[in-house]
PDB file of C-alpha atoms in Angstrom:
ATOM      1  CA  ALA A   6      39.059  21.403   2.586  1.00 72.00           C
ATOM      2  CA  THR A   7      39.111  19.871   6.058  1.00 86.00           C
ATOM      3  CA  GLU A   8      42.870  20.348   6.305  1.00 86.00           C
ATOM      4  CA  ARG A   9      42.565  23.968   5.205  1.00 87.00           C
ATOM      5  CA  SER A  10      39.858  24.524   7.809  1.00 92.00           C
ATOM      6  CA  LEU A  11      42.043  23.049  10.542  1.00 91.00           C
ATOM      7  CA  GLN A  12      44.974  25.167   9.404  1.00 92.00           C
ATOM      8  CA  ARG A  13      42.855  28.313   9.589  1.00 93.00           C
ATOM      9  CA  ARG A  14      41.624  27.352  13.041  1.00 94.00           C
ATOM     10  CA  ALA A  15      45.212  26.823  14.189  1.00 94.00           C
ATOM     11  CA  PHE A  16      46.186  30.233  12.813  1.00 95.00           C
ATOM     12  CA  GLU A  17      43.266  31.971  14.505  1.00 94.00           C
ATOM     13  CA  GLN A  18      44.111  30.242  17.783  1.00 94.00           C
ATOM     14  CA  LEU A  19      47.715  31.408  17.470  1.00 94.00           C
ATOM     15  CA  LEU A  20      46.522  35.014  17.150  1.00 95.00           C
ATOM     16  CA  HIS A  21      43.984  34.674  19.942  1.00 94.00           C
ATOM     17  CA  SER A  22      46.484  33.165  22.390  1.00 95.00           C
ATOM     18  CA  ARG A  23      49.278  35.523  21.214  1.00 95.00           C
ATOM     19  CA  ASP A  24      51.382  32.400  20.807  1.00 93.00           C
ATOM     20  CA  ILE A  25      54.265  34.145  19.033  1.00 94.00           C
ATOM     21  CA  PHE A  26      57.520  34.978  20.765  1.00 96.00           C
ATOM     22  CA  PRO A  27      60.463  37.106  19.616  1.00 97.00           C
ATOM     23  CA  VAL A  28      64.118  36.227  19.355  1.00 97.00           C
ATOM     24  CA  TYR A  29      66.762  38.898  18.908  1.00 98.00           C
ATOM     25  CA  GLN A  30      69.809  38.801  16.638  1.00 98.00           C
ATOM     26  CA  PRO A  31      72.591  41.314  17.323  1.00 98.00           C
ATOM     27  CA  ILE A  32      73.688  43.826  14.702  1.00 98.00           C
ATOM     28  CA  TYR A  33      77.294  44.973  15.117  1.00 98.00           C
ATOM     29  CA  SER A  34      78.991  48.182  14.135  1.00 98.00           C
ATOM     30  CA  LEU A  35      81.977  47.256  11.968  1.00 97.00           C
ATOM     31  CA  ARG A  36      83.695  50.502  12.927  1.00 95.00           C
ATOM     32  CA  SER A  37      83.517  50.272  16.717  1.00 96.00           C
ATOM     33  CA  GLY A  38      82.892  46.543  17.168  1.00 96.00           C
ATOM     34  CA  ASP A  39      79.995  47.287  19.541  1.00 97.00           C
ATOM     35  CA  VAL A  40      76.447  45.965  19.321  1.00 98.00           C
ATOM     36  CA  TYR A  41      74.512  48.641  17.443  1.00 98.00           C
ATOM     37  CA  GLY A  42      71.122  47.020  17.893  1.00 98.00           C
ATOM     38  CA  TYR A  43      69.023  43.888  17.507  1.00 98.00           C
ATOM     39  CA  GLU A  44      66.643  42.565  14.873  1.00 98.00           C
ATOM     40  CA  ALA A  45      63.488  41.072  16.364  1.00 97.00           C
ATOM     41  CA  LEU A  46      62.469  37.831  14.627  1.00 97.00           C
ATOM     42  CA  SER A  47      59.190  36.006  15.222  1.00 96.00           C
ATOM     43  CA  ARG A  48      58.996  32.376  16.317  1.00 95.00           C
ATOM     44  CA  PHE A  49      56.164  30.086  17.412  1.00 94.00           C
ATOM     45  CA  PRO A  50      56.144  26.721  19.195  1.00 90.00           C
ATOM     46  CA  ASP A  51      53.691  24.588  17.162  1.00 85.00           C
ATOM     47  CA  LYS A  52      55.084  23.515  13.750  1.00 87.00           C
ATOM     48  CA  ARG A  53      52.262  21.148  12.782  1.00 88.00           C
ATOM     49  CA  TRP A  54      50.615  23.555  10.348  1.00 91.00           C
ATOM     50  CA  PHE A  55      53.403  25.991   9.486  1.00 93.00           C
ATOM     51  CA  GLU A  56      57.060  25.019   9.063  1.00 90.00           C
ATOM     52  CA  GLY A  57      58.387  28.405  10.068  1.00 92.00           C
ATOM     53  CA  PRO A  58      57.783  32.174  10.151  1.00 92.00           C
ATOM     54  CA  GLN A  59      58.073  32.575   6.376  1.00 89.00           C
ATOM     55  CA  GLN A  60      55.304  30.028   5.778  1.00 92.00           C
ATOM     56  CA  LEU A  61      53.186  31.539   8.561  1.00 94.00           C
ATOM     57  CA  PHE A  62      53.366  35.064   7.162  1.00 91.00           C
ATOM     58  CA  ALA A  63      52.807  33.810   3.590  1.00 89.00           C
ATOM     59  CA  TYR A  64      49.647  32.000   4.716  1.00 92.00           C
ATOM     60  CA  ALA A  65      48.418  35.107   6.549  1.00 91.00           C
ATOM     61  CA  ALA A  66      48.933  37.215   3.414  1.00 86.00           C
ATOM     62  CA  GLU A  67      47.072  34.700   1.220  1.00 88.00           C
ATOM     63  CA  GLU A  68      44.141  34.599   3.634  1.00 89.00           C
ATOM     64  CA  GLY A  69      43.934  38.366   4.116  1.00 85.00           C
ATOM     65  CA  MET A  70      44.951  38.122   7.774  1.00 88.00           C
ATOM     66  CA  ILE A  71      48.410  39.646   7.580  1.00 87.00           C
ATOM     67  CA  TYR A  72      47.451  42.763   9.512  1.00 86.00           C
ATOM     68  CA  GLY A  73      46.650  40.991  12.764  1.00 90.00           C
ATOM     69  CA  LEU A  74      49.780  38.848  12.564  1.00 93.00           C
ATOM     70  CA  ASP A  75      52.021  41.797  11.727  1.00 89.00           C
ATOM     71  CA  ARG A  76      50.607  43.798  14.615  1.00 88.00           C
ATOM     72  CA  LEU A  77      51.016  40.898  17.050  1.00 93.00           C
ATOM     73  CA  ALA A  78      54.630  40.298  15.990  1.00 94.00           C
ATOM     74  CA  ARG A  79      55.416  43.991  16.461  1.00 92.00           C
ATOM     75  CA  GLU A  80      53.796  44.065  19.900  1.00 93.00           C
ATOM     76  CA  ARG A  81      55.631  40.956  21.064  1.00 95.00           C
ATOM     77  CA  ALA A  82      58.962  42.333  19.812  1.00 96.00           C
ATOM     78  CA  ILE A  83      58.529  45.476  21.908  1.00 95.00           C
ATOM     79  CA  GLU A  84      57.215  43.601  24.952  1.00 94.00           C
ATOM     80  CA  GLY A  85      60.346  41.420  25.011  1.00 94.00           C
ATOM     81  CA  SER A  86      62.846  44.217  24.458  1.00 94.00           C
ATOM     82  CA  ALA A  87      63.988  44.655  28.064  1.00 89.00           C
ATOM     83  CA  GLY A  88      67.757  44.967  28.093  1.00 90.00           C
ATOM     84  CA  LEU A  89      67.998  47.298  25.095  1.00 94.00           C
ATOM     85  CA  ALA A  90      70.481  50.049  25.949  1.00 92.00           C
ATOM     86  CA  SER A  91      69.415  53.663  25.485  1.00 86.00           C
ATOM     87  CA  GLY A  92      71.575  54.190  22.404  1.00 90.00           C
ATOM     88  CA  GLN A  93      70.774  50.864  20.729  1.00 96.00           C
ATOM     89  CA  LYS A  94      68.260  50.218  17.961  1.00 98.00           C
ATOM     90  CA  LEU A  95      65.458  47.665  17.799  1.00 97.00           C
ATOM     91  CA  PHE A  96      64.876  46.562  14.182  1.00 97.00           C
ATOM     92  CA  ILE A  97      61.253  45.436  13.743  1.00 95.00           C
ATOM     93  CA  ASN A  98      59.937  43.849  10.550  1.00 91.00           C
ATOM     94  CA  MET A  99      56.856  45.368   8.952  1.00 85.00           C
ATOM     95  CA  THR A 100      54.971  44.215   5.861  1.00 80.00           C
ATOM     96  CA  ALA A 101      54.387  46.647   3.028  1.00 71.00           C
ATOM     97  CA  GLN A 102      50.657  45.860   3.113  1.00 70.00           C
ATOM     98  CA  ILE A 103      50.182  47.206   6.651  1.00 68.00           C
ATOM     99  CA  MET A 104      49.117  50.597   5.345  1.00 60.00           C
ATOM    100  CA  ASN A 105      46.042  48.953   3.796  1.00 62.00           C
ATOM    101  CA  ASP A 106      44.846  47.739   7.201  1.00 65.00           C
ATOM    102  CA  PRO A 107      41.567  49.554   7.971  1.00 59.00           C
ATOM    103  CA  SER A 108      42.282  49.268  11.715  1.00 60.00           C
ATOM    104  CA  PHE A 109      45.888  50.439  11.480  1.00 60.00           C
ATOM    105  CA  THR A 110      46.671  53.288  13.873  1.00 63.00           C
ATOM    106  CA  PRO A 111      50.307  54.439  14.178  1.00 61.00           C
ATOM    107  CA  GLY A 112      49.807  55.562  17.782  1.00 74.00           C
ATOM    108  CA  GLN A 113      49.539  51.958  18.992  1.00 78.00           C
ATOM    109  CA  THR A 114      53.275  51.417  18.543  1.00 84.00           C
ATOM    110  CA  LEU A 115      54.123  54.653  20.363  1.00 86.00           C
ATOM    111  CA  TYR A 116      51.895  53.666  23.283  1.00 87.00           C
ATOM    112  CA  LEU A 117      53.626  50.283  23.548  1.00 88.00           C
ATOM    113  CA  LEU A 118      57.091  51.848  23.440  1.00 91.00           C
ATOM    114  CA  GLU A 119      56.205  54.230  26.262  1.00 90.00           C
ATOM    115  CA  ARG A 120      54.933  51.337  28.347  1.00 90.00           C
ATOM    116  CA  PHE A 121      58.271  49.558  28.048  1.00 90.00           C
ATOM    117  CA  GLY A 122      60.512  52.575  28.475  1.00 88.00           C
ATOM    118  CA  LEU A 123      61.509  53.027  24.831  1.00 91.00           C
ATOM    119  CA  SER A 124      61.097  55.853  22.353  1.00 92.00           C
ATOM    120  CA  PRO A 125      60.695  55.988  18.555  1.00 93.00           C
ATOM    121  CA  HIS A 126      64.408  56.863  18.358  1.00 94.00           C
ATOM    122  CA  ASN A 127      65.146  53.279  19.431  1.00 95.00           C
ATOM    123  CA  VAL A 128      63.126  51.756  16.579  1.00 95.00           C
ATOM    124  CA  VAL A 129      63.927  50.980  12.948  1.00 96.00           C
ATOM    125  CA  PHE A 130      61.068  49.572  10.873  1.00 93.00           C
ATOM    126  CA  GLU A 131      62.336  47.010   8.363  1.00 91.00           C
ATOM    127  CA  ILE A 132      60.263  46.855   5.188  1.00 86.00           C
ATOM    128  CA  THR A 133      60.949  43.623   3.372  1.00 74.00           C
ATOM    129  CA  GLU A 134      62.026  44.167  -0.216  1.00 51.00           C
ATOM    130  CA  ARG A 135      60.108  41.029  -1.210  1.00 52.00           C
ATOM    131  CA  SER A 136      56.859  42.794  -0.344  1.00 54.00           C
ATOM    132  CA  SER A 137      55.383  44.849  -3.134  1.00 60.00           C
ATOM    133  CA  PHE A 138      54.101  48.392  -2.792  1.00 65.00           C
ATOM    134  CA  GLU A 139      50.902  49.115  -4.642  1.00 66.00           C
ATOM    135  CA  ASP A 140      51.223  52.837  -4.021  1.00 72.00           C
ATOM    136  CA  PHE A 141      54.673  54.299  -3.358  1.00 77.00           C
ATOM    137  CA  GLY A 142      53.121  57.726  -2.762  1.00 79.00           C
ATOM    138  CA  ALA A 143      51.014  56.408   0.114  1.00 76.00           C
ATOM    139  CA  ALA A 144      53.961  54.449   1.467  1.00 79.00           C
ATOM    140  CA  LYS A 145      56.237  57.490   1.447  1.00 82.00           C
ATOM    141  CA  LYS A 146      53.575  59.567   3.182  1.00 82.00           C
ATOM    142  CA  MET A 147      53.233  56.972   5.940  1.00 80.00           C
ATOM    143  CA  PHE A 148      56.994  56.603   6.410  1.00 83.00           C
ATOM    144  CA  ASP A 149      57.474  60.368   6.492  1.00 86.00           C
ATOM    145  CA  HIS A 150      54.893  60.421   9.290  1.00 83.00           C
ATOM    146  CA  TYR A 151      56.937  57.818  11.170  1.00 85.00           C
ATOM    147  CA  ARG A 152      60.179  59.726  10.620  1.00 89.00           C
ATOM    148  CA  ASN A 153      58.605  62.886  12.008  1.00 90.00           C
ATOM    149  CA  GLN A 154      57.931  60.917  15.194  1.00 89.00           C
ATOM    150  CA  GLY A 155      61.566  59.801  15.414  1.00 93.00           C
ATOM    151  CA  TYR A 156      61.457  56.328  13.856  1.00 93.00           C
ATOM    152  CA  GLN A 157      63.863  55.220  11.112  1.00 95.00           C
ATOM    153  CA  ILE A 158      63.220  53.050   8.041  1.00 94.00           C
ATOM    154  CA  ALA A 159      65.224  50.161   6.574  1.00 94.00           C
ATOM    155  CA  ILE A 160      64.753  48.359   3.269  1.00 90.00           C
ATOM    156  CA  ASP A 161      65.299  44.667   4.016  1.00 88.00           C
ATOM    157  CA  ASP A 162      66.506  41.909   1.646  1.00 84.00           C
ATOM    158  CA  ALA A 163      67.968  44.423  -0.818  1.00 85.00           C
ATOM    159  CA  GLY A 164      69.239  42.614  -3.897  1.00 78.00           C
ATOM    160  CA  ALA A 165      66.888  39.642  -3.496  1.00 73.00           C
ATOM    161  CA  GLY A 166      64.095  40.847  -5.787  1.00 63.00           C
ATOM    162  CA  TYR A 167      63.179  43.080  -8.671  1.00 53.00           C
ATOM    163  CA  SER A 168      62.047  46.219  -6.840  1.00 53.00           C
ATOM    164  CA  SER A 169      65.087  47.035  -4.700  1.00 62.00           C
ATOM    165  CA  LEU A 170      66.168  50.154  -6.541  1.00 76.00           C
ATOM    166  CA  GLN A 171      62.655  51.548  -6.862  1.00 77.00           C
ATOM    167  CA  SER A 172      61.986  50.953  -3.158  1.00 79.00           C
ATOM    168  CA  ILE A 173      65.214  52.727  -2.234  1.00 84.00           C
ATOM    169  CA  VAL A 174      64.661  55.672  -4.578  1.00 84.00           C
ATOM    170  CA  GLU A 175      61.010  56.180  -3.641  1.00 83.00           C
ATOM    171  CA  LEU A 176      61.222  55.611   0.111  1.00 85.00           C
ATOM    172  CA  GLN A 177      64.699  57.067   0.789  1.00 89.00           C
ATOM    173  CA  PRO A 178      65.439  54.730   3.725  1.00 93.00           C
ATOM    174  CA  ASP A 179      67.877  55.324   6.559  1.00 96.00           C
ATOM    175  CA  PHE A 180      69.293  51.786   6.175  1.00 96.00           C
ATOM    176  CA  ILE A 181      69.727  49.304   3.329  1.00 94.00           C
ATOM    177  CA  LYS A 182      70.041  45.697   4.489  1.00 95.00           C
ATOM    178  CA  ILE A 183      71.909  43.658   1.880  1.00 94.00           C
ATOM    179  CA  ASP A 184      70.353  40.213   1.436  1.00 92.00           C
ATOM    180  CA  ARG A 185      72.420  37.223   2.567  1.00 94.00           C
ATOM    181  CA  SER A 186      72.329  35.772  -0.965  1.00 94.00           C
ATOM    182  CA  LEU A 187      74.738  38.541  -2.012  1.00 95.00           C
ATOM    183  CA  ILE A 188      76.934  38.237   1.078  1.00 96.00           C
ATOM    184  CA  HIS A 189      77.427  34.452   1.034  1.00 96.00           C
ATOM    185  CA  GLY A 190      80.834  33.708  -0.499  1.00 96.00           C
ATOM    186  CA  ILE A 191      81.312  37.316  -1.617  1.00 97.00           C
ATOM    187  CA  HIS A 192      85.093  37.008  -1.207  1.00 94.00           C
ATOM    188  CA  LEU A 193      85.028  34.347  -3.950  1.00 96.00           C
ATOM    189  CA  ASN A 194      82.590  36.041  -6.332  1.00 96.00           C
ATOM    190  CA  ALA A 195      83.543  39.181  -8.270  1.00 96.00           C
ATOM    191  CA  MET A 196      79.942  39.762  -9.445  1.00 95.00           C
ATOM    192  CA  LYS A 197      78.570  39.831  -5.892  1.00 95.00           C
ATOM    193  CA  GLU A 198      81.426  42.074  -4.830  1.00 96.00           C
ATOM    194  CA  GLN A 199      80.649  44.569  -7.580  1.00 95.00           C
ATOM    195  CA  ILE A 200      76.917  44.657  -6.745  1.00 92.00           C
ATOM    196  CA  VAL A 201      77.576  45.267  -3.045  1.00 94.00           C
ATOM    197  CA  HIS A 202      80.232  47.835  -3.907  1.00 95.00           C
ATOM    198  CA  THR A 203      77.629  49.695  -5.980  1.00 92.00           C
ATOM    199  CA  PHE A 204      75.223  49.651  -3.036  1.00 91.00           C
ATOM    200  CA  THR A 205      77.869  50.981  -0.648  1.00 94.00           C
ATOM    201  CA  GLU A 206      78.976  53.764  -3.004  1.00 94.00           C
ATOM    202  CA  PHE A 207      75.403  54.865  -3.607  1.00 92.00           C
ATOM    203  CA  ALA A 208      74.511  54.689   0.085  1.00 94.00           C
ATOM    204  CA  ALA A 209      77.559  56.748   1.107  1.00 94.00           C
ATOM    205  CA  LYS A 210      76.568  59.519  -1.315  1.00 94.00           C
ATOM    206  CA  MET A 211      72.953  59.511  -0.094  1.00 93.00           C
ATOM    207  CA  GLY A 212      73.715  59.330   3.633  1.00 95.00           C
ATOM    208  CA  ILE A 213      72.255  55.828   3.988  1.00 96.00           C
ATOM    209  CA  SER A 214      73.805  53.175   6.257  1.00 97.00           C
ATOM    210  CA  ILE A 215      74.453  49.632   4.981  1.00 97.00           C
ATOM    211  CA  VAL A 216      73.790  46.475   6.995  1.00 98.00           C
ATOM    212  CA  ALA A 217      75.218  43.202   5.647  1.00 97.00           C
ATOM    213  CA  GLU A 218      73.004  40.211   6.502  1.00 97.00           C
ATOM    214  CA  GLY A 219      73.919  36.557   6.856  1.00 96.00           C
ATOM    215  CA  ILE A 220      77.603  36.803   7.791  1.00 98.00           C
ATOM    216  CA  GLU A 221      78.754  33.225   8.424  1.00 97.00           C
ATOM    217  CA  GLU A 222      82.439  33.181   7.437  1.00 97.00           C
ATOM    218  CA  GLN A 223      85.361  35.215   8.764  1.00 97.00           C
ATOM    219  CA  GLU A 224      86.346  36.011   5.171  1.00 97.00           C
ATOM    220  CA  GLU A 225      82.903  37.502   4.505  1.00 98.00           C
ATOM    221  CA  LEU A 226      83.171  39.675   7.608  1.00 98.00           C
ATOM    222  CA  GLN A 227      86.639  40.931   6.659  1.00 97.00           C
ATOM    223  CA  HIS A 228      85.431  41.651   3.143  1.00 96.00           C
ATOM    224  CA  MET A 229      82.598  43.796   4.536  1.00 97.00           C
ATOM    225  CA  ARG A 230      85.073  45.741   6.665  1.00 97.00           C
ATOM    226  CA  ASP A 231      87.371  46.265   3.682  1.00 95.00           C
ATOM    227  CA  MET A 232      84.439  47.540   1.599  1.00 95.00           C
ATOM    228  CA  GLY A 233      83.439  50.087   4.239  1.00 94.00           C
ATOM    229  CA  VAL A 234      80.113  48.486   5.173  1.00 97.00           C
ATOM    230  CA  ASP A 235      78.707  50.097   8.330  1.00 96.00           C
ATOM    231  CA  TYR A 236      76.971  47.223  10.125  1.00 98.00           C
ATOM    232  CA  ALA A 237      76.680  43.445   9.970  1.00 98.00           C
ATOM    233  CA  GLN A 238      74.691  40.553  11.412  1.00 98.00           C
ATOM    234  CA  GLY A 239      74.823  36.782  10.990  1.00 98.00           C
ATOM    235  CA  TYR A 240      75.564  33.513  12.767  1.00 97.00           C
ATOM    236  CA  LEU A 241      79.292  34.295  12.896  1.00 98.00           C
ATOM    237  CA  LEU A 242      78.523  37.387  14.984  1.00 98.00           C
ATOM    238  CA  GLY A 243      75.595  36.076  16.996  1.00 97.00           C
ATOM    239  CA  ARG A 244      72.604  33.788  16.666  1.00 97.00           C
ATOM    240  CA  PRO A 245      69.071  34.887  17.545  1.00 97.00           C
ATOM    241  CA  GLN A 246      68.503  34.671  21.306  1.00 97.00           C
ATOM    242  CA  PRO A 247      65.326  34.817  23.427  1.00 95.00           C
ATOM    243  CA  ALA A 248      66.540  37.906  25.297  1.00 93.00           C
ATOM    244  CA  ILE A 249      68.507  41.048  24.524  1.00 94.00           C
ATOM    245  CA  GLY A 250      71.960  41.338  26.019  1.00 81.00           C
TER     246      GLY A 250
END
């Protein structure tokens, strides 16, 4: 109980001091070879109570404090986005539960963007596929509201869980980000190749762009090009960096 209390105090202090900082991983266009945009990833300096971002966000969800953490991560991502070119995209992670936040107001993000010289057209909200939607109708209504403002929507980690297809069908995203578990060693695995091929065929028919995550081998990258995948990110192309550019 004492350890749990100390962990909660550390979490609350992290929120209070805004002790989260973003790093940015480039996303490349496989057609032009240019940097299409950057995914903002959250990091924090003190690892005594949480090993990494995944553990931090899992703890926040368990304790009913995900809303404050999600909002802080989004704010910090925008605050650190100097260097983003006018035509580039900033991919920002968002939890599916955010719509249940009683204090959630969409205008906060717009206000922040204006402060830092960006517009909604620069932003893609990534909804992790591992998050569950309790109400797809409410989710679609919220995302339609965002789209009307100029934002775009991506389904993250596609292929890593059970609800990928339902999320895609119900939310009709602008991007599908294929989980790294399907990309790793795809040139050696006919099953993975067929699954990704199905995604790419479906996406092409529906006007959705595909982003391959976790590219670490040259063979994986070439395979994505050969399959007609639109965009890619991974350590082979660029590691997360503290600044854009």
